[in-house]
């Protein structure tokens, strides 16, 4: 089956570094669940993936490498 998997690792690393410089995190400090900032990073990467997939034909689709540019401010 061709089930796409989105690797959020690089995007989360980039955004975590940005947020940490502000003294903020992408997850709750008392557990490993994403907080609203983490959810926004994940959601924007998934949305970007959906738009790219929807706008390309099946023959043009490439393996998804994840979000490479910061989306959350």
Short mmCIF file of C-alpha atoms in Angstrom, two decimals:
data_model
loop_
_atom_site.label_atom_id
_atom_site.label_comp_id
_atom_site.label_asym_id
_atom_site.label_seq_id
_atom_site.Cartn_x
_atom_site.Cartn_y
_atom_site.Cartn_z
CA UNK A 1 0.00 0.00 0.00
CA UNK A 2 1.15 3.53 -0.73
CA UNK A 3 0.41 5.19 2.58
CA UNK A 4 2.35 8.44 2.91
CA UNK A 5 4.32 9.12 6.07
CA UNK A 6 5.31 12.66 6.97
CA UNK A 7 8.60 13.04 8.82
CA UNK A 8 8.22 16.01 11.15
CA UNK A 9 11.65 15.64 12.78
CA UNK A 10 13.55 18.41 10.97
CA UNK A 11 10.67 20.85 11.26
CA UNK A 12 10.30 20.17 14.98
CA UNK A 13 14.05 20.57 15.51
CA UNK A 14 14.04 23.94 13.72
CA UNK A 15 10.97 25.21 15.53
CA UNK A 16 12.11 23.87 18.91
CA UNK A 17 15.35 25.84 18.55
CA UNK A 18 13.43 29.02 17.70
CA UNK A 19 11.00 28.58 20.59
CA UNK A 20 13.75 27.66 23.05
CA UNK A 21 15.50 30.96 22.30
CA UNK A 22 12.27 32.58 23.56
CA UNK A 23 12.15 30.31 26.61
CA UNK A 24 9.25 28.34 25.14
CA UNK A 25 8.73 24.71 24.16
CA UNK A 26 6.72 22.70 21.61
CA UNK A 27 5.58 20.24 24.26
CA UNK A 28 4.34 20.32 27.82
CA UNK A 29 7.25 20.31 30.26
CA UNK A 30 5.62 17.73 32.54
CA UNK A 31 5.01 15.16 29.75
CA UNK A 32 5.85 14.60 26.09
CA UNK A 33 2.56 15.71 24.49
CA UNK A 34 2.65 18.65 22.11
CA UNK A 35 1.34 21.98 23.38
CA UNK A 36 -0.44 24.48 21.11
CA UNK A 37 2.86 25.54 19.47
CA UNK A 38 3.80 21.92 18.72
CA UNK A 39 0.34 21.18 17.38
CA UNK A 40 0.61 24.19 15.08
CA UNK A 41 3.97 22.99 13.69
CA UNK A 42 2.56 19.51 13.01
CA UNK A 43 -0.69 20.83 11.55
CA UNK A 44 1.06 23.24 9.20
CA UNK A 45 3.39 20.51 7.92
CA UNK A 46 0.45 18.18 7.28
CA UNK A 47 -1.49 20.98 5.56
CA UNK A 48 1.52 21.76 3.34
CA UNK A 49 1.79 18.08 2.45
CA UNK A 50 -1.91 17.89 1.52
CA UNK A 51 -1.68 20.97 -0.72
CA UNK A 52 1.42 19.65 -2.50
CA UNK A 53 -0.17 16.22 -3.02
CA UNK A 54 -3.44 17.71 -4.22
CA UNK A 55 -1.69 19.99 -6.71
CA UNK A 56 0.48 17.30 -8.28
CA UNK A 57 -0.52 14.42 -10.47
CA UNK A 58 0.14 10.85 -9.32
CA UNK A 59 3.06 10.53 -11.77
CA UNK A 60 4.74 13.69 -10.40
CA UNK A 61 4.51 12.81 -6.71
CA UNK A 62 7.80 12.47 -4.93
CA UNK A 63 8.53 11.01 -1.48
CA UNK A 64 7.73 13.64 1.14
CA UNK A 65 10.75 14.99 2.95
CA UNK A 66 8.84 17.04 5.51
CA UNK A 67 8.64 20.75 6.14
CA UNK A 68 12.00 22.33 5.58
CA UNK A 69 11.22 25.97 6.30
CA UNK A 70 9.87 27.51 9.50
CA UNK A 71 6.14 28.08 9.28
CA UNK A 72 5.32 29.12 12.83
CA UNK A 73 6.22 32.55 14.09
#
